[in-house]
Short mmCIF file of C-alpha atoms in Angstrom, two decimals:
data_model
loop_
_atom_site.label_atom_id
_atom_site.label_comp_id
_atom_site.label_asym_id
_atom_site.label_seq_id
_atom_site.Cartn_x
_atom_site.Cartn_y
_atom_site.Cartn_z
CA MET O 30 -17.21 -4.34 11.20
CA THR O 31 -17.85 -0.80 10.12
CA THR O 32 -20.33 -1.67 7.38
CA GLU O 33 -23.91 -1.76 8.48
CA GLN O 34 -24.83 -4.79 6.38
CA PRO O 35 -23.74 -8.40 6.70
CA LEU O 36 -21.85 -10.14 3.90
CA LEU O 37 -23.51 -13.52 4.03
CA ARG O 38 -26.98 -14.40 5.21
CA VAL O 39 -27.86 -18.05 5.67
CA SER O 40 -31.33 -19.19 6.59
CA ASN O 41 -32.62 -22.67 7.34
CA LEU O 42 -29.93 -24.35 5.30
CA ALA O 43 -30.23 -28.13 5.12
CA LYS O 44 -28.46 -30.84 3.21
CA TYR O 45 -29.67 -34.43 3.07
CA TYR O 46 -27.82 -37.29 1.44
CA GLY O 47 -30.87 -39.27 0.39
CA SER O 48 -32.72 -39.77 3.67
CA ARG O 49 -29.55 -39.32 5.72
CA LEU O 50 -28.99 -35.96 7.35
CA GLY O 51 -25.90 -33.93 6.48
CA CYS O 52 -26.84 -30.75 8.29
CA ALA O 53 -30.13 -28.96 8.95
CA ASP O 54 -31.68 -25.76 10.32
CA VAL O 55 -28.54 -23.71 10.00
CA SER O 56 -29.12 -19.96 10.07
CA PHE O 57 -26.57 -17.24 10.67
CA GLU O 58 -25.20 -13.98 9.38
CA LEU O 59 -21.58 -13.25 8.68
CA TRP O 60 -20.34 -9.65 8.77
CA PRO O 61 -17.41 -8.19 6.83
CA GLY O 62 -14.15 -8.75 8.66
CA GLU O 63 -15.64 -11.37 10.94
CA VAL O 64 -14.17 -14.83 11.46
CA LEU O 65 -16.62 -17.58 12.25
CA ALA O 66 -15.44 -20.98 13.44
CA ILE O 67 -17.50 -24.11 12.98
CA VAL O 68 -16.42 -26.77 15.45
CA GLY O 69 -17.62 -30.24 16.23
CA GLU O 70 -16.52 -33.84 16.08
CA SER O 71 -16.02 -35.86 12.92
CA GLY O 72 -19.31 -36.57 11.16
CA SER O 73 -21.12 -33.67 12.78
CA GLY O 74 -21.79 -31.98 9.42
CA LYS O 75 -19.09 -29.30 9.49
CA THR O 76 -17.69 -30.00 6.06
CA THR O 77 -21.11 -30.56 4.53
CA LEU O 78 -22.11 -27.15 5.81
CA LEU O 79 -18.93 -25.53 4.51
CA ASN O 80 -19.36 -27.07 1.07
CA SER O 81 -22.99 -25.97 0.95
CA LEU O 82 -21.97 -22.43 1.83
CA SER O 83 -19.11 -22.27 -0.66
CA ALA O 84 -21.16 -23.22 -3.73
CA THR O 85 -19.61 -26.65 -4.09
CA LEU O 86 -22.53 -28.74 -2.80
CA GLU O 87 -26.07 -27.69 -3.55
CA PRO O 88 -28.13 -27.75 -0.33
CA SER O 89 -31.49 -29.52 -0.14
CA ALA O 90 -33.28 -26.57 1.42
CA GLY O 91 -32.79 -23.06 2.69
CA GLU O 92 -31.04 -20.12 1.16
CA THR O 93 -27.57 -18.62 1.12
CA LEU O 94 -27.57 -14.94 0.23
CA TYR O 95 -24.35 -13.14 -0.52
CA ARG O 96 -23.90 -9.40 -0.84
CA MET O 97 -22.01 -8.93 -4.13
CA ARG O 98 -19.47 -6.15 -4.64
CA ASP O 99 -22.15 -4.00 -6.26
CA GLY O 100 -24.23 -4.24 -3.07
CA GLN O 101 -26.84 -6.59 -4.56
CA TRP O 102 -28.01 -9.56 -2.51
CA ARG O 103 -27.86 -12.73 -4.59
CA ASN O 104 -28.68 -16.33 -3.75
CA ILE O 105 -25.46 -18.10 -4.69
CA TYR O 106 -27.34 -21.06 -6.13
CA ASP O 107 -29.40 -18.77 -8.38
CA LEU O 108 -26.29 -17.36 -10.03
CA SER O 109 -25.45 -18.66 -13.47
CA GLU O 110 -22.57 -21.10 -13.51
CA ALA O 111 -20.32 -18.50 -15.14
CA GLU O 112 -21.15 -15.92 -12.46
CA ARG O 113 -20.69 -18.45 -9.68
CA ARG O 114 -17.31 -19.61 -10.93
CA PHE O 115 -16.20 -16.02 -11.35
CA LEU O 116 -17.31 -15.20 -7.81
CA VAL O 117 -15.52 -18.24 -6.43
CA ARG O 118 -12.20 -17.34 -8.00
CA THR O 119 -12.22 -13.60 -7.38
CA ASP O 120 -14.29 -12.56 -4.37
CA TRP O 121 -13.93 -15.83 -2.47
CA GLY O 122 -11.14 -18.11 -1.44
CA PHE O 123 -11.10 -21.73 -0.38
CA VAL O 124 -8.26 -23.13 1.68
CA HIS O 125 -8.31 -26.91 1.65
CA GLN O 126 -7.01 -29.11 4.41
CA ASN O 127 -4.79 -30.91 1.91
CA PRO O 128 -2.82 -28.28 -0.03
CA ALA O 129 -2.61 -30.62 -3.04
CA ASP O 130 -6.37 -30.13 -3.51
CA GLY O 131 -6.03 -26.37 -3.74
CA LEU O 132 -2.73 -26.03 -5.57
CA ARG O 133 -1.49 -27.01 -9.00
CA MET O 134 1.33 -29.26 -7.92
CA THR O 135 3.04 -29.34 -11.32
CA VAL O 136 3.43 -25.63 -11.93
CA SER O 137 5.75 -23.26 -10.07
CA ALA O 138 4.82 -21.35 -6.92
CA GLY O 139 4.78 -18.10 -8.91
CA ALA O 140 2.31 -19.48 -11.43
CA ASN O 141 0.16 -20.85 -8.61
CA VAL O 142 -0.17 -17.38 -7.15
CA GLY O 143 -0.50 -15.76 -10.58
CA GLU O 144 -3.20 -18.07 -11.90
CA ARG O 145 -6.08 -16.10 -10.44
CA LEU O 146 -4.65 -12.86 -11.81
CA MET O 147 -4.38 -14.37 -15.28
CA ALA O 148 -7.90 -15.73 -14.93
CA VAL O 149 -9.26 -12.23 -14.46
CA GLY O 150 -7.37 -10.96 -17.49
CA ASP O 151 -3.95 -9.83 -16.31
CA ARG O 152 -1.64 -10.21 -19.32
CA HIS O 153 1.56 -8.53 -18.16
CA TYR O 154 4.19 -11.06 -17.11
CA GLY O 155 6.28 -8.57 -15.16
CA ASN O 156 3.33 -7.36 -13.10
CA ILE O 157 2.08 -10.87 -12.39
CA ARG O 158 5.52 -11.92 -11.22
CA ALA O 159 5.94 -8.84 -9.05
CA THR O 160 2.57 -9.49 -7.39
CA ALA O 161 3.47 -13.15 -6.89
CA LEU O 162 6.78 -12.17 -5.27
CA ASP O 163 5.02 -9.72 -3.00
CA TRP O 164 2.55 -12.38 -1.89
CA LEU O 165 5.21 -15.01 -1.33
CA GLY O 166 6.90 -12.49 0.94
CA ARG O 167 3.71 -11.89 2.86
CA VAL O 168 3.30 -15.59 3.55
CA GLU O 169 6.98 -15.91 4.45
CA ILE O 170 8.14 -17.97 1.49
CA ALA O 171 11.64 -17.04 0.32
CA ALA O 172 11.75 -15.17 -2.99
CA ASP O 173 14.17 -17.66 -4.52
CA ARG O 174 11.54 -20.41 -4.26
CA ILE O 175 9.23 -18.64 -6.74
CA ASP O 176 10.15 -20.95 -9.63
CA ASP O 177 10.03 -24.16 -7.59
CA GLN O 178 7.07 -26.48 -7.78
CA PRO O 179 5.02 -26.95 -4.61
CA ARG O 180 5.98 -30.63 -4.74
CA SER O 181 9.34 -29.59 -3.32
CA PHE O 182 7.74 -27.59 -0.49
CA SER O 183 7.15 -28.74 3.08
CA GLY O 184 3.58 -29.15 4.32
CA GLY O 185 3.60 -25.79 6.08
CA MET O 186 4.99 -23.99 3.03
CA ARG O 187 2.38 -25.59 0.79
CA GLN O 188 -0.35 -24.42 3.10
CA ARG O 189 1.04 -20.88 3.13
CA LEU O 190 1.33 -20.95 -0.66
CA GLN O 191 -2.29 -22.03 -0.88
CA ILE O 192 -3.26 -19.07 1.26
CA ALA O 193 -1.30 -16.65 -0.94
CA ARG O 194 -2.91 -18.13 -4.05
CA ASN O 195 -6.34 -17.51 -2.59
CA LEU O 196 -5.75 -14.01 -1.28
CA VAL O 197 -4.05 -12.53 -4.34
CA THR O 198 -7.29 -11.27 -5.89
CA GLY O 199 -8.30 -9.54 -2.65
CA PRO O 200 -11.30 -11.74 -1.79
CA ARG O 201 -13.81 -10.60 0.82
CA LEU O 202 -14.71 -14.06 2.08
CA VAL O 203 -12.46 -17.06 2.62
CA PHE O 204 -13.56 -20.58 3.49
CA MET O 205 -11.08 -22.76 5.32
CA ASP O 206 -11.42 -26.47 5.91
CA GLU O 207 -9.11 -27.54 8.73
CA PRO O 208 -6.36 -25.17 7.58
CA THR O 209 -3.90 -26.47 10.17
CA GLY O 210 -4.78 -30.16 9.94
CA GLY O 211 -1.79 -32.38 9.36
CA LEU O 212 0.79 -29.81 10.44
CA ASP O 213 2.98 -30.16 13.48
CA VAL O 214 2.38 -27.89 16.45
CA SER O 215 5.09 -25.31 15.86
CA VAL O 216 4.22 -24.95 12.18
CA GLN O 217 0.56 -24.72 13.16
CA ALA O 218 1.35 -21.88 15.52
CA ARG O 219 3.21 -19.98 12.82
CA LEU O 220 0.44 -20.50 10.31
CA LEU O 221 -2.19 -19.34 12.76
CA ASP O 222 -0.14 -16.27 13.56
CA LEU O 223 0.16 -15.50 9.85
CA LEU O 224 -3.53 -16.11 9.19
CA ARG O 225 -4.55 -13.92 12.09
CA GLY O 226 -2.30 -11.13 10.80
CA LEU O 227 -3.60 -11.37 7.24
CA VAL O 228 -7.24 -11.58 8.24
CA GLY O 229 -6.88 -8.50 10.43
CA GLU O 230 -4.83 -6.57 7.92
CA LEU O 231 -7.07 -7.27 4.93
CA GLY O 232 -10.38 -7.12 6.77
CA LEU O 233 -11.32 -10.56 5.48
CA ALA O 234 -14.39 -12.40 6.53
CA ALA O 235 -13.70 -16.08 7.03
CA ILE O 236 -15.50 -19.27 7.86
CA VAL O 237 -13.14 -21.79 9.43
CA VAL O 238 -14.06 -25.40 9.94
CA THR O 239 -11.96 -27.07 12.60
CA HIS O 240 -12.09 -29.70 15.28
CA ASP O 241 -9.27 -27.96 17.08
CA LEU O 242 -10.67 -25.61 19.71
CA ALA O 243 -7.34 -23.84 20.03
CA VAL O 244 -7.57 -22.81 16.37
CA ALA O 245 -11.05 -21.50 16.94
CA ARG O 246 -9.94 -19.61 20.04
CA LEU O 247 -7.04 -17.92 18.24
CA LEU O 248 -8.66 -17.11 14.92
CA SER O 249 -12.35 -16.63 15.34
CA HIS O 250 -14.61 -13.97 16.76
CA ARG O 251 -17.67 -16.17 16.88
CA MET O 252 -18.21 -19.88 16.80
CA MET O 253 -20.89 -22.44 16.15
CA VAL O 254 -20.78 -25.88 17.73
CA MET O 255 -22.26 -28.66 15.62
CA LYS O 256 -23.47 -32.06 16.64
CA ASP O 257 -25.34 -34.60 14.51
CA GLY O 258 -25.95 -32.07 11.76
CA HIS O 259 -27.40 -29.36 13.97
CA VAL O 260 -25.93 -26.21 15.42
CA ILE O 261 -26.35 -26.77 19.14
CA GLU O 262 -24.63 -23.67 20.41
CA ALA O 263 -23.44 -20.41 18.89
CA GLY O 264 -21.95 -17.25 20.26
CA LEU O 265 -18.80 -15.26 20.82
CA THR O 266 -15.82 -17.58 20.87
CA ASP O 267 -14.63 -16.61 24.30
CA ARG O 268 -18.11 -16.93 25.74
CA VAL O 269 -18.66 -20.40 24.27
CA LEU O 270 -15.26 -21.69 25.31
CA ASP O 271 -15.20 -20.15 28.78
CA ASP O 272 -18.82 -20.67 29.64
CA PRO O 273 -20.26 -23.49 27.54
CA ARG O 274 -23.98 -24.00 28.05
CA GLU O 275 -24.77 -27.24 26.26
CA PRO O 276 -23.64 -30.46 27.92
CA TYR O 277 -21.97 -31.52 24.66
CA THR O 278 -19.99 -28.29 24.43
CA GLN O 279 -18.96 -28.66 28.04
CA LEU O 280 -17.74 -32.15 27.23
CA LEU O 281 -15.90 -30.89 24.17
CA VAL O 282 -14.16 -28.10 26.06
CA SER O 283 -13.24 -30.34 28.97
CA SER O 284 -11.79 -33.00 26.72
CA ILE O 285 -8.89 -30.81 25.58
CA LEU O 286 -5.67 -32.38 26.79
CA GLN O 287 -3.71 -30.26 29.20
CA VAL O 288 0.03 -30.62 29.05
CA MET T 26 -9.70 -66.05 -59.10
CA THR T 27 -11.16 -63.87 -56.37
CA THR T 28 -12.16 -60.35 -57.21
CA VAL T 29 -10.55 -57.37 -55.54
CA ALA T 30 -12.68 -55.93 -52.74
CA GLN T 31 -14.82 -53.05 -53.93
CA TYR T 32 -14.62 -49.88 -51.86
CA ASN T 33 -17.22 -47.17 -51.71
CA PHE T 34 -15.92 -43.91 -53.17
CA ALA T 35 -13.25 -42.55 -50.76
CA TYR T 36 -13.42 -45.68 -48.57
CA LEU T 37 -16.05 -44.49 -46.05
CA ASP T 38 -19.72 -45.38 -46.55
CA GLU T 39 -22.13 -42.57 -47.43
CA GLN T 40 -23.83 -42.46 -44.01
CA THR T 41 -20.49 -41.98 -42.29
CA LYS T 42 -19.49 -39.24 -44.70
CA ARG T 43 -22.76 -37.43 -44.04
CA MET T 44 -22.18 -37.70 -40.31
CA ILE T 45 -18.68 -36.26 -40.66
CA ARG T 46 -19.88 -33.50 -42.99
CA ARG T 47 -22.47 -32.48 -40.41
CA ALA T 48 -19.70 -32.25 -37.81
CA ILE T 49 -17.60 -30.19 -40.24
CA LEU T 50 -20.49 -27.81 -40.92
CA LYS T 51 -20.96 -27.27 -37.22
CA ALA T 52 -17.24 -26.75 -36.77
CA VAL T 53 -17.19 -24.13 -39.53
CA ALA T 54 -20.18 -22.40 -37.98
CA VAL T 55 -18.46 -22.18 -34.57
CA PRO T 56 -14.81 -21.45 -35.41
CA GLY T 57 -12.34 -23.13 -33.05
CA TYR T 58 -14.98 -25.19 -31.23
CA GLN T 59 -14.22 -28.90 -30.98
CA VAL T 60 -17.16 -30.85 -32.39
CA PRO T 61 -17.38 -34.49 -31.25
CA PHE T 62 -17.90 -37.02 -34.02
CA SER T 63 -18.08 -40.76 -34.22
CA SER T 64 -14.60 -41.57 -35.45
CA ARG T 65 -14.27 -44.78 -37.48
CA GLU T 66 -11.64 -47.44 -37.64
CA MET T 67 -9.45 -46.71 -40.62
CA PRO T 68 -7.07 -49.10 -42.37
CA MET T 69 -4.09 -47.47 -40.68
CA PRO T 70 -3.08 -47.06 -37.05
CA TYR T 71 -4.02 -44.12 -34.84
CA GLY T 72 -1.29 -41.54 -34.99
CA TRP T 73 -0.96 -41.92 -38.73
CA GLY T 74 -3.58 -39.32 -39.47
CA THR T 75 -6.88 -41.20 -39.19
CA GLY T 76 -8.69 -37.99 -38.25
CA GLY T 77 -7.36 -36.09 -41.24
CA VAL T 78 -8.05 -39.03 -43.53
CA GLN T 79 -11.68 -39.19 -42.41
CA VAL T 80 -12.15 -35.47 -42.97
CA THR T 81 -10.52 -35.67 -46.39
CA ALA T 82 -12.58 -38.74 -47.30
CA SER T 83 -15.83 -36.99 -46.52
CA ILE T 84 -15.10 -33.79 -48.45
CA ILE T 85 -13.24 -35.18 -51.47
CA GLY T 86 -14.96 -35.42 -54.86
CA PRO T 87 -13.87 -36.99 -58.16
CA SER T 88 -12.68 -33.64 -59.52
CA ASP T 89 -10.48 -32.80 -56.54
CA VAL T 90 -6.70 -32.74 -56.71
CA LEU T 91 -5.07 -34.01 -53.53
CA LYS T 92 -1.72 -33.12 -52.02
CA VAL T 93 -0.49 -34.76 -48.81
CA ILE T 94 2.42 -33.42 -46.81
CA ASP T 95 4.18 -34.76 -43.76
CA GLN T 96 6.56 -32.39 -41.95
CA GLY T 97 6.47 -30.25 -45.09
CA ALA T 98 7.65 -33.03 -47.36
CA ASP T 99 5.68 -34.83 -50.06
CA ASP T 100 7.91 -37.88 -50.15
CA THR T 101 7.83 -39.21 -46.57
CA THR T 102 6.13 -42.48 -45.65
CA ASN T 103 3.00 -40.96 -44.19
CA ALA T 104 2.46 -38.60 -47.12
CA VAL T 105 3.15 -41.25 -49.76
CA SER T 106 0.86 -43.85 -48.21
CA ILE T 107 -2.08 -41.50 -47.66
CA ARG T 108 -1.74 -40.18 -51.21
CA ALA T 109 -1.67 -43.76 -52.51
CA PHE T 110 -4.69 -44.58 -50.35
CA PHE T 111 -6.85 -41.89 -51.93
CA ALA T 112 -5.51 -42.58 -55.42
CA LYS T 113 -6.75 -46.14 -54.90
CA VAL T 114 -10.07 -45.68 -53.11
CA ALA T 115 -11.21 -42.43 -54.74
CA GLN T 116 -9.26 -42.51 -58.00
CA VAL T 117 -8.53 -38.79 -57.58
CA GLU T 118 -5.67 -36.97 -59.16
CA THR T 119 -2.79 -36.34 -56.78
CA THR T 120 -0.09 -33.73 -56.91
CA THR T 121 2.86 -32.43 -54.96
CA ARG T 122 2.36 -28.87 -56.15
CA THR T 123 0.67 -26.59 -53.63
CA ALA T 124 -0.87 -24.28 -56.22
CA GLU T 125 -2.57 -27.12 -58.12
CA ALA T 126 -4.12 -28.87 -55.13
CA THR T 127 -7.72 -28.30 -54.08
CA ILE T 128 -7.33 -30.35 -50.89
CA ILE T 129 -4.09 -30.47 -48.94
CA GLN T 130 -3.87 -32.91 -46.07
CA THR T 131 -1.06 -31.98 -43.76
CA ARG T 132 0.83 -33.10 -40.73
CA HIS T 133 3.01 -30.50 -38.95
CA ARG T 134 3.28 -27.80 -41.63
CA ILE T 135 1.37 -25.19 -43.60
CA PRO T 136 2.79 -24.73 -47.11
CA GLU T 137 5.00 -21.67 -47.59
CA LYS T 138 3.02 -20.56 -50.64
CA PRO T 139 -0.04 -18.63 -49.44
CA LEU T 140 -3.21 -20.67 -49.93
CA GLY T 141 -5.99 -19.26 -52.03
CA LYS T 142 -9.74 -19.24 -52.30
CA GLY T 143 -11.18 -22.68 -52.96
CA GLN T 144 -8.37 -24.58 -51.32
CA ILE T 145 -8.95 -26.68 -48.21
CA LEU T 146 -6.22 -27.49 -45.71
CA VAL T 147 -6.89 -30.63 -43.64
CA TYR T 148 -4.79 -31.04 -40.50
CA GLN T 149 -4.07 -34.33 -38.77
CA VAL T 150 -4.42 -33.63 -35.07
CA PRO T 151 -3.11 -35.89 -32.28
CA ILE T 152 -4.42 -33.94 -29.25
CA PRO T 153 -7.13 -31.37 -30.00
CA GLU T 154 -7.49 -30.07 -26.45
CA PRO T 155 -5.09 -27.16 -25.79
CA LEU T 156 -5.76 -27.37 -22.04
CA ARG T 157 -5.12 -31.13 -21.80
CA TYR T 158 -1.78 -31.08 -20.00
CA LEU T 159 -2.93 -28.38 -17.60
CA GLU T 160 -6.33 -29.83 -16.75
CA PRO T 161 -6.68 -33.55 -17.34
CA ARG T 162 -10.46 -33.69 -16.77
CA GLU T 163 -12.38 -33.49 -20.05
CA THR T 164 -15.57 -32.45 -18.20
CA GLU T 165 -13.67 -29.53 -16.73
CA THR T 166 -11.96 -28.40 -19.95
CA ARG T 167 -15.29 -28.41 -21.79
CA LYS T 168 -16.72 -26.22 -19.08
CA MET T 169 -13.73 -23.92 -19.33
CA HIS T 170 -14.25 -23.57 -23.08
CA ALA T 171 -17.95 -22.96 -22.60
CA LEU T 172 -17.37 -20.25 -19.99
CA GLU T 173 -14.34 -18.82 -21.77
CA GLU T 174 -12.09 -19.42 -18.76
CA TYR T 175 -8.72 -19.33 -20.42
CA GLY T 176 -6.53 -18.01 -17.60
CA LEU T 177 -4.96 -21.43 -17.32
CA MET T 178 -3.54 -21.23 -20.84
CA HIS T 179 -1.50 -18.26 -19.72
CA VAL T 180 -0.26 -20.23 -16.71
CA LYS T 181 1.53 -22.46 -19.20
CA LEU T 182 3.09 -19.49 -20.98
CA TYR T 183 4.03 -18.01 -17.58
CA GLU T 184 5.82 -21.25 -16.70
CA ASP T 185 7.73 -21.09 -19.97
CA ILE T 186 9.02 -17.60 -19.25
CA ALA T 187 9.79 -18.42 -15.61
CA ARG T 188 11.85 -21.43 -16.66
CA HIS T 189 13.42 -20.34 -19.92
CA GLY T 190 13.24 -16.57 -19.88
CA ARG T 191 10.98 -16.56 -22.92
CA ILE T 192 7.92 -18.39 -24.23
CA ALA T 193 9.60 -21.65 -25.15
CA THR T 194 6.58 -23.33 -26.72
CA THR T 195 7.60 -23.77 -30.35
CA PHE T 196 4.87 -26.01 -31.70
CA ALA T 197 1.18 -26.52 -30.91
CA TYR T 198 1.28 -22.90 -29.83
CA PRO T 199 -2.22 -21.98 -28.57
CA VAL T 200 -4.28 -19.50 -30.59
CA LYS T 201 -7.54 -17.69 -30.02
CA VAL T 202 -9.96 -17.98 -32.92
CA GLU T 203 -12.24 -15.06 -33.76
CA GLY T 204 -11.86 -13.72 -30.22
CA ARG T 205 -13.65 -16.68 -28.67
CA TYR T 206 -12.30 -20.24 -28.56
CA VAL T 207 -8.74 -21.12 -27.67
CA MET T 208 -7.55 -23.76 -30.11
CA ASP T 209 -4.57 -26.05 -30.53
CA PRO T 210 -3.28 -25.56 -34.08
CA SER T 211 -2.06 -29.20 -34.06
CA PRO T 212 1.70 -29.76 -33.82
CA THR T 213 2.60 -27.21 -36.48
CA PRO T 214 5.59 -25.01 -35.60
CA LYS T 215 4.59 -21.60 -34.26
CA PHE T 216 6.29 -20.29 -37.40
CA ASP T 217 3.09 -21.24 -39.23
CA ASN T 218 0.65 -19.60 -36.79
CA PRO T 219 0.55 -16.24 -38.62
CA LYS T 220 -0.37 -18.08 -41.84
CA MET T 221 -3.62 -19.25 -40.25
CA HIS T 222 -4.70 -15.68 -39.57
CA MET T 223 -7.13 -14.38 -42.23
CA SER T 224 -6.21 -17.23 -44.57
CA ALA T 225 -8.28 -17.39 -47.75
CA ALA T 226 -8.41 -21.19 -47.49
CA LEU T 227 -10.75 -23.26 -45.34
CA GLN T 228 -8.84 -25.03 -42.57
CA LEU T 229 -10.24 -28.25 -41.12
CA PHE T 230 -8.80 -30.20 -38.20
CA GLY T 231 -9.49 -33.88 -37.61
CA ALA T 232 -8.49 -35.83 -34.50
CA GLY T 233 -9.35 -39.51 -35.06
CA ARG T 234 -8.37 -41.03 -31.76
CA GLU T 235 -9.89 -38.16 -29.78
CA HIS T 236 -13.08 -38.06 -31.90
CA ARG T 237 -13.00 -34.32 -32.52
CA ILE T 238 -13.28 -32.05 -35.55
CA TYR T 239 -12.73 -28.30 -35.52
CA ALA T 240 -12.31 -25.65 -38.16
CA VAL T 241 -11.12 -22.19 -39.07
CA PRO T 242 -13.26 -20.75 -41.88
CA PRO T 243 -11.63 -18.50 -44.51
CA HIS T 244 -10.83 -14.93 -43.44
CA THR T 245 -11.02 -15.70 -39.73
CA GLU T 246 -9.00 -13.98 -37.04
CA VAL T 247 -6.42 -16.33 -35.47
CA VAL T 248 -4.34 -14.70 -32.75
CA SER T 249 -1.46 -16.39 -30.91
CA LEU T 250 -1.67 -15.94 -27.13
CA ASP T 251 1.09 -13.98 -25.41
CA PHE T 252 1.91 -11.51 -22.65
CA GLU T 253 2.06 -7.74 -23.16
CA ASP T 254 5.72 -7.70 -22.16
CA HIS T 255 6.56 -10.99 -23.91
CA PRO T 256 4.87 -10.73 -27.30
CA PHE T 257 4.47 -13.67 -29.68
CA THR T 258 7.35 -14.11 -32.11
CA ILE T 259 8.09 -16.71 -34.76
CA GLN T 260 11.34 -18.59 -35.26
CA HIS T 261 14.05 -16.91 -37.34
CA PHE T 262 16.85 -18.78 -39.04
CA PRO T 263 20.27 -17.17 -39.30
CA GLU T 264 21.08 -18.74 -42.67
CA PRO T 265 19.09 -19.26 -45.86
CA CYS T 266 18.06 -22.63 -47.34
CA ALA T 267 21.24 -24.37 -48.53
CA LEU T 268 19.62 -25.54 -51.75
CA CYS T 269 17.40 -22.70 -52.91
CA GLY T 270 18.66 -19.76 -50.86
CA ALA T 271 15.20 -18.92 -49.48
CA ARG T 272 14.96 -16.78 -46.37
CA GLU T 273 11.97 -16.30 -44.07
CA VAL T 274 10.89 -19.90 -44.58
CA TYR T 275 10.90 -22.80 -42.12
CA LEU T 276 14.12 -24.82 -42.37
CA ASP T 277 15.01 -28.39 -41.40
CA GLU T 278 18.49 -29.35 -40.30
CA VAL T 279 19.94 -32.20 -42.35
CA ILE T 280 23.03 -34.10 -41.14
CA LEU T 281 25.46 -34.64 -44.03
CA ASP T 282 28.21 -36.81 -42.56
CA ASP T 283 29.62 -38.17 -39.30
CA HIS T 284 31.94 -35.21 -38.82
CA GLY T 285 29.42 -32.58 -37.81
CA GLY T 286 28.58 -31.51 -41.34
CA HIS T 287 25.02 -30.26 -41.67
CA MET T 288 22.89 -27.97 -43.73
CA PHE T 289 19.56 -26.21 -43.40
CA VAL T 290 17.03 -26.83 -46.14
CA CYS T 291 13.43 -25.82 -46.75
CA SER T 292 11.01 -28.01 -44.82
CA ASP T 293 8.48 -27.41 -47.63
CA THR T 294 9.96 -29.55 -50.42
CA ASP T 295 7.55 -28.28 -53.08
CA HIS T 296 8.45 -24.67 -52.33
CA CYS T 297 12.16 -25.51 -52.54
CA GLU T 298 11.80 -27.32 -55.88
CA ASP T 299 9.79 -24.44 -57.31
CA ARG T 300 12.46 -21.96 -56.36
CA ARG T 301 15.27 -24.08 -57.77
CA ALA T 302 13.35 -24.53 -61.00
CA ALA T 303 13.07 -20.75 -61.15
CA GLY T 304 16.86 -20.50 -60.96
CA HIS T 305 17.42 -19.72 -57.26
CA VAL T 306 20.54 -21.38 -55.88
CA GLY T 307 21.61 -21.60 -52.26
CA PRO T 308 25.15 -21.85 -50.84
CA LEU T 309 25.24 -25.65 -51.20
CA GLY T 310 22.96 -25.87 -54.21
CA VAL T 311 25.70 -26.16 -56.81
CA ALA T 312 27.76 -28.55 -54.75
CA GLN T 313 24.66 -30.73 -54.41
CA LYS T 314 24.31 -30.94 -58.23
CA ALA T 315 28.02 -31.73 -58.70
CA ALA T 316 27.74 -34.59 -56.23
CA GLU T 317 24.92 -36.25 -58.14
#
């Protein structure tokens, strides 16, 4: 957080599905290198908010300004479709809960990682492969699996591959939708450890949607608690979790099972 | 006695031909772009070249000379029946000689003899979308063409090298037309890709089942996609044509007996006949004559 300007500026964002509320009155700023967790129960509008922020679901109101690499502030929904798609596959990343949504299951792991490089014009096979190998190493996938299809990978490996695929172009902002959902506890722990390392090392900003407060505690600097489409509480993660103000947040924190 | 059904010239009605010509004009104006058109039922099944037949039917005139080739040969079922079709419904002159034809309808090959000004090559195309097997959604592939997002095409070539150590795609090898659209050159062998580049002939592509027409106008740049460290190459055959001795042409393997005997002969039958008429003889050429 050495830069003096935020990366993303969201004001009064709202999304309605017809007359039904998805989320409303969401305003926040995200700074470079900062990890923001959005927590809340199912149906509280977390995913709607994430999709609205990540240019996949046009919001009904409000604006989402992003500071481009050239320092210009642009409303992501005012970008042309070509610019938006380019932004999404170079400067952004999106890690889906289900790796099959974010990966090409029928092409090899190496090609999955290399796709973004080829999309931005890399035409040297040797270089693409070397970069892919490097990234597989960083997400702890053995080098001899580079030519295997993700279909033959375990859930945890698929999720790590998806992360490598997203980070290969050096994005500045990564969206994650329940990145550890569907993984068993030990694999979750490893993935979180890896994510925390990568985020710190690369200075990534990230917005993580999760219903798992432990994930939020480990990964995020700040968090927002959502209920019924509204942000009811926001603040530093440790503050919110240790000293929740809203009755709902208190309920949420106290409902974690203790082993 | 009932009278024989009367067909309009070249089978299709005039409105349909105008509609197809408009699609062709658009295709020529935007080289490599797939123009949708309202494909008609033809008196032959899909997969037999209904797209090519419709394109040919809408550009053919009484003075045209038609040649039809299938896998390079003039005497295979598909070629013979399409030639007979146009001889019947358009009463045009047909030929097997590349140099004499004004329209050449083809499946799988481009003639070895360079095509000249005034000639039109009509391709029968089964799947016009080069990105089809990588991205099944048509809405998405159209968007990718519109925004020139062709990284995915290289993913396919990457996979080839990762699996086989080289680009193993040998037919329907993707090309970039005039630096803009990526195009599937129909299932021609990649051997023929360089012939499309800066060709003096007009090249039209018709996909009947998929309702698409696209084109490469004369003297247009057609570049095969590749990697810097794995450049595009065409097939090379170690031996010459067994009948005419030609080298640097595309050869077919022909099985001669049940004991592993085989020979390689020109896939372009007209080219082979021309060369033999001019006195060229391959290693098995004489033996072939003695056997007859």
